[in-house]
Amino acid sequence: MNLAAATNESLAHTSNVLIYSSMAVYTVAFFAHIAEWVLGSRSKVGRTAAALSGAAGSSAAAPVVVQAGSTAVLERPKVVTRAAAGTRDVPDGPGAAGGTFKGDLWGRIAVSLTVVAFVVEAGGVITRALSVQRAPWANMYEFSITFSTVAVGAYLVLLALKKNVRWIGLPLVTTVLLDLGIAVTTLYTDSDQLVPALHSYWLWIHVSTAIICGAVFYLGAVGTVLYLFRDSYENKIASGGTPGKFAASVMERLPSASSLDKFAYRINAAVFPLWTFTIIAGAIWAGDAWGRYWGWDPKEVWSFITWVAYAAYLHARATAGWKGRKAAYLALVAFACWLFNYYGVNIFVTGLHSYAGV
């Protein structure tokens, strides 16, 4: 074995070690987020249920520290937003930490661990690229580890921009662990050189934008799912119902349904032009590689179906009769199309994009 081959093998091994190490750190971050939610449930801060029944005012007040038994609680200002359907004014919840200092401390620890895991995982992606001296997304394993890295990176960017998104932390870390678990157990592929069709600078452009789009669409999907749960919770309270204790403990700490709806919409709307570019870039690459821009290959077809689904969602958000839950269902259908385009088409359907295997 020559020196170059030995170096590449060592880099590939290092990449594997870093990916497994990131999984270990993500696991600790997962439990820290659990602690944040558990300690937050003990908060005595004014509950959203009371606000929904008319106890909350619409004006903001300065934060006040009070004592609730032995637990110090930070009462945050009530931020009132207009619900998507325009039928109620609802304050945002205090967050996963519930306004408690202990919950907030564990939340900060969880975010710090997520940053560490992100850096370690990014190192695994980079060393994977160095081991074969190419873009690290020529197969499903490489795509998966890069996807989760970008998803976490997007989340951390939103936090750095002071956006109220820490409630995404627990579902994000859970999904990342599932993604990496599937990647290392089922999708793992040894480092190898590209097939001729992939030897193009369009690999860097087309696939990288597809990964970015998928990662950001995922964040939008999380916001959409939570919007549906929170909207049901608000409707039940507004109609005089009594949610279960667990549902109330979780839902009341989330942003209002209106805020979640706006978050999902803005995320999906922001990345939709990039998804459009991804499809165009893929068509140009197909013209270079196969001599035609469009050939009804399964991957091409489902990329277009995904585009149509997200276009329908964005249109629905601007249509009076389709705002709110109907539009949210369209958003989830669109993300399901994206997931099938990645997993389903790659695993179960044979086409021109099957050259890299899993």
GROMACS .gro file of C-alpha atoms in nm:
model
  358
    1MET     CA    1   0.000   0.000   0.000
    2ASN     CA    2   0.148   0.334  -0.103
    3LEU     CA    3   0.157   0.641   0.118
    4ALA     CA    4  -0.139   0.814  -0.051
    5ALA     CA    5  -0.362   0.510  -0.012
    6ALA     CA    6  -0.261   0.472   0.353
    7THR     CA    7  -0.335   0.839   0.417
    8ASN     CA    8  -0.677   0.813   0.255
    9GLU     CA    9  -0.762   0.504   0.457
   10SER     CA   10  -0.655   0.680   0.775
   11LEU     CA   11  -0.872   0.981   0.690
   12ALA     CA   12  -1.170   0.754   0.620
   13HIS     CA   13  -1.121   0.586   0.959
   14THR     CA   14  -1.095   0.927   1.127
   15SER     CA   15  -1.420   1.032   0.959
   16ASN     CA   16  -1.599   0.727   1.097
   17VAL     CA   17  -1.463   0.794   1.447
   18LEU     CA   18  -1.580   1.156   1.430
   19ILE     CA   19  -1.929   1.060   1.315
   20TYR     CA   20  -1.967   0.810   1.599
   21SER     CA   21  -1.827   1.066   1.843
   22SER     CA   22  -2.079   1.325   1.727
   23MET     CA   23  -2.356   1.071   1.788
   24ALA     CA   24  -2.235   1.029   2.145
   25VAL     CA   25  -2.240   1.405   2.204
   26TYR     CA   26  -2.582   1.441   2.037
   27THR     CA   27  -2.710   1.171   2.274
   28VAL     CA   28  -2.596   1.372   2.577
   29ALA     CA   29  -2.754   1.684   2.422
   30PHE     CA   30  -3.077   1.486   2.379
   31PHE     CA   31  -3.091   1.410   2.752
   32ALA     CA   32  -3.008   1.773   2.834
   33HIS     CA   33  -3.305   1.884   2.622
   34ILE     CA   34  -3.521   1.630   2.803
   35ALA     CA   35  -3.409   1.783   3.133
   36GLU     CA   36  -3.495   2.129   2.999
   37TRP     CA   37  -3.851   2.022   2.917
   38VAL     CA   38  -3.897   1.828   3.243
   39LEU     CA   39  -3.775   2.112   3.463
   40GLY     CA   40  -3.970   2.360   3.253
   41SER     CA   41  -4.291   2.171   3.330
   42ARG     CA   42  -4.249   2.266   3.698
   43SER     CA   43  -4.271   2.635   3.618
   44LYS     CA   44  -4.531   2.841   3.806
   45VAL     CA   45  -4.524   3.114   3.545
   46GLY     CA   46  -4.866   3.236   3.419
   47ARG     CA   47  -5.003   2.962   3.195
   48THR     CA   48  -5.106   3.007   2.835
   49ALA     CA   49  -5.435   2.836   2.908
   50ALA     CA   50  -5.526   3.125   3.136
   51ALA     CA   51  -5.425   3.370   2.866
   52LEU     CA   52  -5.641   3.194   2.611
   53SER     CA   53  -5.940   3.216   2.840
   54GLY     CA   54  -5.900   3.590   2.874
   55ALA     CA   55  -5.659   3.635   3.164
   56ALA     CA   56  -5.374   3.767   2.952
   57GLY     CA   57  -5.357   4.125   2.837
   58SER     CA   58  -5.220   4.241   2.505
   59SER     CA   59  -4.951   4.473   2.643
   60ALA     CA   60  -4.596   4.362   2.717
   61ALA     CA   61  -4.448   4.391   3.063
   62ALA     CA   62  -4.087   4.387   3.180
   63PRO     CA   63  -3.944   4.052   3.299
   64VAL     CA   64  -3.992   3.994   3.672
   65VAL     CA   65  -3.820   3.736   3.890
   66VAL     CA   66  -4.051   3.572   4.145
   67GLN     CA   67  -4.020   3.284   4.388
   68ALA     CA   68  -4.245   2.981   4.341
   69GLY     CA   69  -4.171   2.758   4.637
   70SER     CA   70  -3.801   2.677   4.608
   71THR     CA   71  -3.785   2.734   4.234
   72ALA     CA   72  -3.690   3.073   4.093
   73VAL     CA   73  -3.907   3.161   3.796
   74LEU     CA   74  -3.849   3.423   3.531
   75GLU     CA   75  -4.177   3.571   3.410
   76ARG     CA   76  -4.123   3.672   3.049
   77PRO     CA   77  -4.319   3.941   2.868
   78LYS     CA   78  -4.627   3.812   2.690
   79VAL     CA   79  -4.586   3.849   2.317
   80VAL     CA   80  -4.927   3.860   2.154
   81THR     CA   81  -4.962   3.756   1.792
   82ARG     CA   82  -5.257   3.721   1.560
   83ALA     CA   83  -5.365   3.363   1.487
   84ALA     CA   84  -5.347   3.242   1.128
   85ALA     CA   85  -5.722   3.229   1.092
   86GLY     CA   86  -5.754   3.579   1.238
   87THR     CA   87  -5.995   3.466   1.510
   88ARG     CA   88  -5.794   3.502   1.830
   89ASP     CA   89  -5.500   3.681   1.991
   90VAL     CA   90  -5.267   3.439   2.167
   91PRO     CA   91  -4.943   3.498   2.358
   92ASP     CA   92  -4.631   3.298   2.278
   93GLY     CA   93  -4.535   3.046   2.543
   94PRO     CA   94  -4.225   3.094   2.761
   95GLY     CA   95  -4.025   2.827   2.576
   96ALA     CA   96  -3.914   2.473   2.655
   97ALA     CA   97  -3.756   2.591   2.983
   98GLY     CA   98  -4.095   2.721   3.097
   99GLY     CA   99  -3.933   3.037   3.234
  100THR     CA  100  -3.743   2.848   3.507
  101PHE     CA  101  -3.375   2.913   3.563
  102LYS     CA  102  -3.296   2.543   3.601
  103GLY     CA  103  -3.478   2.460   3.279
  104ASP     CA  104  -3.302   2.745   3.101
  105LEU     CA  105  -2.966   2.626   3.232
  106TRP     CA  106  -3.020   2.276   3.095
  107GLY     CA  107  -3.139   2.427   2.768
  108ARG     CA  108  -2.817   2.626   2.738
  109ILE     CA  109  -2.615   2.314   2.818
  110ALA     CA  110  -2.807   2.126   2.548
  111VAL     CA  111  -2.736   2.398   2.292
  112SER     CA  112  -2.367   2.403   2.388
  113LEU     CA  113  -2.346   2.026   2.345
  114THR     CA  114  -2.524   2.056   2.011
  115VAL     CA  115  -2.260   2.305   1.899
  116VAL     CA  116  -1.984   2.064   1.999
  117ALA     CA  117  -2.155   1.774   1.822
  118PHE     CA  118  -2.204   1.989   1.512
  119VAL     CA  119  -1.833   2.076   1.498
  120VAL     CA  120  -1.735   1.712   1.545
  121GLU     CA  121  -1.983   1.591   1.281
  122ALA     CA  122  -1.870   1.861   1.038
  123GLY     CA  123  -1.515   1.736   1.094
  124GLY     CA  124  -1.633   1.387   1.001
  125VAL     CA  125  -1.786   1.516   0.677
  126ILE     CA  126  -1.470   1.711   0.589
  127THR     CA  127  -1.236   1.419   0.657
  128ARG     CA  128  -1.463   1.195   0.451
  129ALA     CA  129  -1.416   1.439   0.163
  130LEU     CA  130  -1.041   1.450   0.212
  131SER     CA  131  -1.018   1.071   0.213
  132VAL     CA  132  -1.133   1.056  -0.149
  133GLN     CA  133  -1.052   1.415  -0.254
  134ARG     CA  134  -1.402   1.494  -0.378
  135ALA     CA  135  -1.735   1.635  -0.263
  136PRO     CA  136  -1.861   1.423   0.030
  137TRP     CA  137  -2.204   1.340  -0.109
  138ALA     CA  138  -2.171   1.080  -0.381
  139ASN     CA  139  -2.390   0.820  -0.203
  140MET     CA  140  -2.672   0.806   0.051
  141TYR     CA  141  -2.440   0.764   0.350
  142GLU     CA  142  -2.247   1.077   0.265
  143PHE     CA  143  -2.566   1.265   0.180
  144SER     CA  144  -2.718   1.167   0.516
  145ILE     CA  145  -2.426   1.279   0.733
  146THR     CA  146  -2.404   1.605   0.540
  147PHE     CA  147  -2.781   1.657   0.561
  148SER     CA  148  -2.789   1.629   0.939
  149THR     CA  149  -2.484   1.856   0.968
  150VAL     CA  150  -2.651   2.126   0.759
  151ALA     CA  151  -2.981   2.092   0.948
  152VAL     CA  152  -2.807   2.147   1.280
  153GLY     CA  153  -2.602   2.430   1.129
  154ALA     CA  154  -2.919   2.605   1.009
  155TYR     CA  155  -3.071   2.571   1.356
  156LEU     CA  156  -2.760   2.717   1.520
  157VAL     CA  157  -2.759   3.007   1.273
  158LEU     CA  158  -3.118   3.090   1.370
  159LEU     CA  159  -3.016   3.081   1.737
  160ALA     CA  160  -2.719   3.307   1.664
  161LEU     CA  161  -2.960   3.551   1.497
  162LYS     CA  162  -3.154   3.563   1.826
  163LYS     CA  163  -3.457   3.386   1.684
  164ASN     CA  164  -3.692   3.213   1.929
  165VAL     CA  165  -3.630   2.860   1.800
  166ARG     CA  166  -3.485   2.666   2.093
  167TRP     CA  167  -3.806   2.462   2.098
  168ILE     CA  168  -3.673   2.293   1.782
  169GLY     CA  169  -3.376   2.154   1.976
  170LEU     CA  170  -3.532   1.832   2.108
  171PRO     CA  171  -3.703   1.716   1.784
  172LEU     CA  172  -3.394   1.819   1.584
  173VAL     CA  173  -3.145   1.626   1.796
  174THR     CA  174  -3.379   1.325   1.801
  175THR     CA  175  -3.405   1.329   1.422
  176VAL     CA  176  -3.031   1.374   1.378
  177LEU     CA  177  -2.965   1.070   1.595
  178LEU     CA  178  -3.211   0.866   1.388
  179ASP     CA  179  -3.056   0.992   1.065
  180LEU     CA  180  -2.702   0.910   1.173
  181GLY     CA  181  -2.810   0.575   1.317
  182ILE     CA  182  -2.960   0.474   0.980
  183ALA     CA  183  -2.656   0.614   0.800
  184VAL     CA  184  -2.395   0.415   0.993
  185THR     CA  185  -2.593   0.090   1.016
  186THR     CA  186  -2.783   0.064   0.687
  187LEU     CA  187  -2.651   0.318   0.439
  188TYR     CA  188  -2.279   0.302   0.512
  189THR     CA  189  -2.061   0.282   0.204
  190ASP     CA  190  -1.681   0.268   0.201
  191SER     CA  191  -1.500   0.568   0.059
  192ASP     CA  192  -1.460   0.529  -0.314
  193GLN     CA  193  -1.400   0.729  -0.628
  194LEU     CA  194  -1.679   0.876  -0.837
  195VAL     CA  195  -1.836   0.712  -1.137
  196PRO     CA  196  -1.767   0.909  -1.459
  197ALA     CA  197  -2.112   1.071  -1.465
  198LEU     CA  198  -2.039   1.244  -1.134
  199HIS     CA  199  -1.706   1.396  -1.239
  200SER     CA  200  -1.837   1.748  -1.277
  201TYR     CA  201  -1.832   2.076  -1.089
  202TRP     CA  202  -2.212   2.053  -1.099
  203LEU     CA  203  -2.183   1.792  -0.822
  204TRP     CA  204  -2.073   2.071  -0.588
  205ILE     CA  205  -2.351   2.302  -0.704
  206HIS     CA  206  -2.651   2.075  -0.759
  207VAL     CA  207  -2.614   1.833  -0.468
  208SER     CA  208  -2.503   2.093  -0.216
  209THR     CA  209  -2.811   2.306  -0.284
  210ALA     CA  210  -3.032   1.996  -0.263
  211ILE     CA  211  -2.889   1.919   0.082
  212ILE     CA  212  -2.938   2.276   0.201
  213CYS     CA  213  -3.297   2.276   0.076
  214GLY     CA  214  -3.378   1.945   0.242
  215ALA     CA  215  -3.227   2.054   0.574
  216VAL     CA  216  -3.420   2.382   0.580
  217PHE     CA  217  -3.741   2.216   0.457
  218TYR     CA  218  -3.702   1.982   0.755
  219LEU     CA  219  -3.699   2.275   0.998
  220GLY     CA  220  -4.012   2.406   0.829
  221ALA     CA  221  -4.176   2.065   0.863
  222VAL     CA  222  -4.102   2.058   1.238
  223GLY     CA  223  -4.262   2.400   1.272
  224THR     CA  224  -4.564   2.281   1.073
  225VAL     CA  225  -4.620   1.969   1.283
  226LEU     CA  226  -4.597   2.168   1.606
  227TYR     CA  227  -4.830   2.430   1.459
  228LEU     CA  228  -5.098   2.164   1.403
  229PHE     CA  229  -5.069   2.041   1.762
  230ARG     CA  230  -5.061   2.390   1.909
  231ASP     CA  231  -5.355   2.502   1.694
  232SER     CA  232  -5.563   2.206   1.817
  233TYR     CA  233  -5.467   2.293   2.175
  234GLU     CA  234  -5.571   2.657   2.131
  235ASN     CA  235  -5.898   2.557   1.968
  236LYS     CA  236  -5.979   2.323   2.254
  237ILE     CA  237  -5.909   2.590   2.514
  238ALA     CA  238  -6.102   2.854   2.320
  239SER     CA  239  -6.405   2.624   2.297
  240GLY     CA  240  -6.406   2.562   2.671
  241GLY     CA  241  -6.237   2.221   2.666
  242THR     CA  242  -5.974   2.098   2.911
  243PRO     CA  243  -5.657   1.952   2.756
  244GLY     CA  244  -5.476   1.672   2.932
  245LYS     CA  245  -5.206   1.763   3.182
  246PHE     CA  246  -4.919   1.641   2.963
  247ALA     CA  247  -5.054   1.814   2.651
  248ALA     CA  248  -5.102   2.139   2.841
  249SER     CA  249  -4.754   2.121   2.992
  250VAL     CA  250  -4.594   2.088   2.648
  251MET     CA  251  -4.820   2.299   2.430
  252GLU     CA  252  -4.840   2.601   2.660
  253ARG     CA  253  -4.463   2.651   2.638
  254LEU     CA  254  -4.450   2.661   2.258
  255PRO     CA  255  -4.492   2.976   2.051
  256SER     CA  256  -4.850   3.049   1.953
  257ALA     CA  257  -5.004   2.869   1.657
  258SER     CA  258  -4.976   3.195   1.463
  259SER     CA  259  -4.603   3.226   1.535
  260LEU     CA  260  -4.537   2.863   1.439
  261ASP     CA  261  -4.740   2.905   1.120
  262LYS     CA  262  -4.543   3.216   1.026
  263PHE     CA  263  -4.213   3.046   1.107
  264ALA     CA  264  -4.289   2.747   0.883
  265TYR     CA  265  -4.412   2.970   0.601
  266ARG     CA  266  -4.110   3.199   0.610
  267ILE     CA  267  -3.868   2.906   0.618
  268ASN     CA  268  -4.035   2.729   0.325
  269ALA     CA  269  -4.078   3.049   0.125
  270ALA     CA  270  -3.714   3.148   0.178
  271VAL     CA  271  -3.573   2.817   0.052
  272PHE     CA  272  -3.821   2.753  -0.230
  273PRO     CA  273  -3.627   2.966  -0.484
  274LEU     CA  274  -3.314   2.765  -0.400
  275TRP     CA  275  -3.505   2.441  -0.464
  276THR     CA  276  -3.608   2.584  -0.800
  277PHE     CA  277  -3.242   2.653  -0.875
  278THR     CA  278  -3.152   2.299  -0.763
  279ILE     CA  279  -3.383   2.150  -1.026
  280ILE     CA  280  -3.250   2.384  -1.295
  281ALA     CA  281  -2.891   2.303  -1.201
  282GLY     CA  282  -2.972   1.932  -1.217
  283ALA     CA  283  -3.119   1.975  -1.564
  284ILE     CA  284  -2.807   2.156  -1.684
  285TRP     CA  285  -2.588   1.882  -1.537
  286ALA     CA  286  -2.805   1.617  -1.705
  287GLY     CA  287  -2.753   1.796  -2.035
  288ASP     CA  288  -2.376   1.779  -1.988
  289ALA     CA  289  -2.371   1.419  -1.861
  290TRP     CA  290  -2.644   1.250  -2.068
  291GLY     CA  291  -2.707   1.485  -2.357
  292ARG     CA  292  -3.060   1.585  -2.251
  293TYR     CA  293  -3.198   1.824  -1.993
  294TRP     CA  294  -3.505   1.622  -1.897
  295GLY     CA  295  -3.572   1.252  -1.939
  296TRP     CA  296  -3.847   1.164  -1.691
  297ASP     CA  297  -3.602   0.979  -1.469
  298PRO     CA  298  -3.768   0.893  -1.131
  299LYS     CA  299  -3.541   1.134  -0.944
  300GLU     CA  300  -3.624   1.413  -1.187
  301VAL     CA  301  -3.995   1.341  -1.169
  302TRP     CA  302  -4.009   1.341  -0.790
  303SER     CA  303  -3.797   1.654  -0.768
  304PHE     CA  304  -4.056   1.824  -0.987
  305ILE     CA  305  -4.345   1.677  -0.783
  306THR     CA  306  -4.181   1.817  -0.470
  307TRP     CA  307  -4.150   2.157  -0.638
  308VAL     CA  308  -4.518   2.150  -0.737
  309ALA     CA  309  -4.621   2.051  -0.384
  310TYR     CA  310  -4.429   2.338  -0.223
  311ALA     CA  311  -4.558   2.579  -0.488
  312ALA     CA  312  -4.912   2.467  -0.404
  313TYR     CA  313  -4.842   2.526  -0.034
  314LEU     CA  314  -4.708   2.877  -0.093
  315HIS     CA  315  -5.008   2.954  -0.313
  316ALA     CA  316  -5.244   2.814  -0.048
  317ARG     CA  317  -5.095   3.043   0.215
  318ALA     CA  318  -5.202   3.338   0.000
  319THR     CA  319  -5.551   3.199  -0.065
  320ALA     CA  320  -5.824   3.294   0.182
  321GLY     CA  321  -5.989   2.953   0.206
  322TRP     CA  322  -5.666   2.758   0.240
  323LYS     CA  323  -5.477   2.937   0.514
  324GLY     CA  324  -5.400   2.763   0.839
  325ARG     CA  325  -5.440   2.387   0.873
  326LYS     CA  326  -5.516   2.312   0.508
  327ALA     CA  327  -5.197   2.485   0.398
  328ALA     CA  328  -5.006   2.307   0.675
  329TYR     CA  329  -5.119   1.969   0.546
  330LEU     CA  330  -4.992   2.066   0.201
  331ALA     CA  331  -4.655   2.159   0.354
  332LEU     CA  332  -4.626   1.816   0.516
  333VAL     CA  333  -4.723   1.645   0.191
  334ALA     CA  334  -4.452   1.847   0.015
  335PHE     CA  335  -4.187   1.743   0.269
  336ALA     CA  336  -4.304   1.380   0.244
  337CYS     CA  337  -4.243   1.408  -0.131
  338TRP     CA  338  -3.892   1.533  -0.060
  339LEU     CA  339  -3.827   1.241   0.175
  340PHE     CA  340  -3.956   0.989  -0.078
  341ASN     CA  341  -3.745   1.152  -0.346
  342TYR     CA  342  -3.441   1.083  -0.130
  343TYR     CA  343  -3.508   0.750   0.041
  344GLY     CA  344  -3.781   0.591  -0.168
  345VAL     CA  345  -3.647   0.668  -0.514
  346ASN     CA  346  -3.287   0.585  -0.419
  347ILE     CA  347  -3.370   0.252  -0.255
  348PHE     CA  348  -3.677   0.117  -0.434
  349VAL     CA  349  -3.669   0.271  -0.782
  350THR     CA  350  -3.410   0.209  -1.052
  351GLY     CA  351  -3.308   0.499  -1.271
  352LEU     CA  352  -3.016   0.700  -1.403
  353HIS     CA  353  -2.952   0.829  -1.050
  354SER     CA  354  -2.894   0.475  -0.917
  355TYR     CA  355  -2.527   0.463  -1.010
  356ALA     CA  356  -2.405   0.549  -0.659
  357GLY     CA  357  -2.608   0.276  -0.484
  358VAL     CA  358  -2.682   0.349  -0.119
   0.00000   0.00000   0.00000
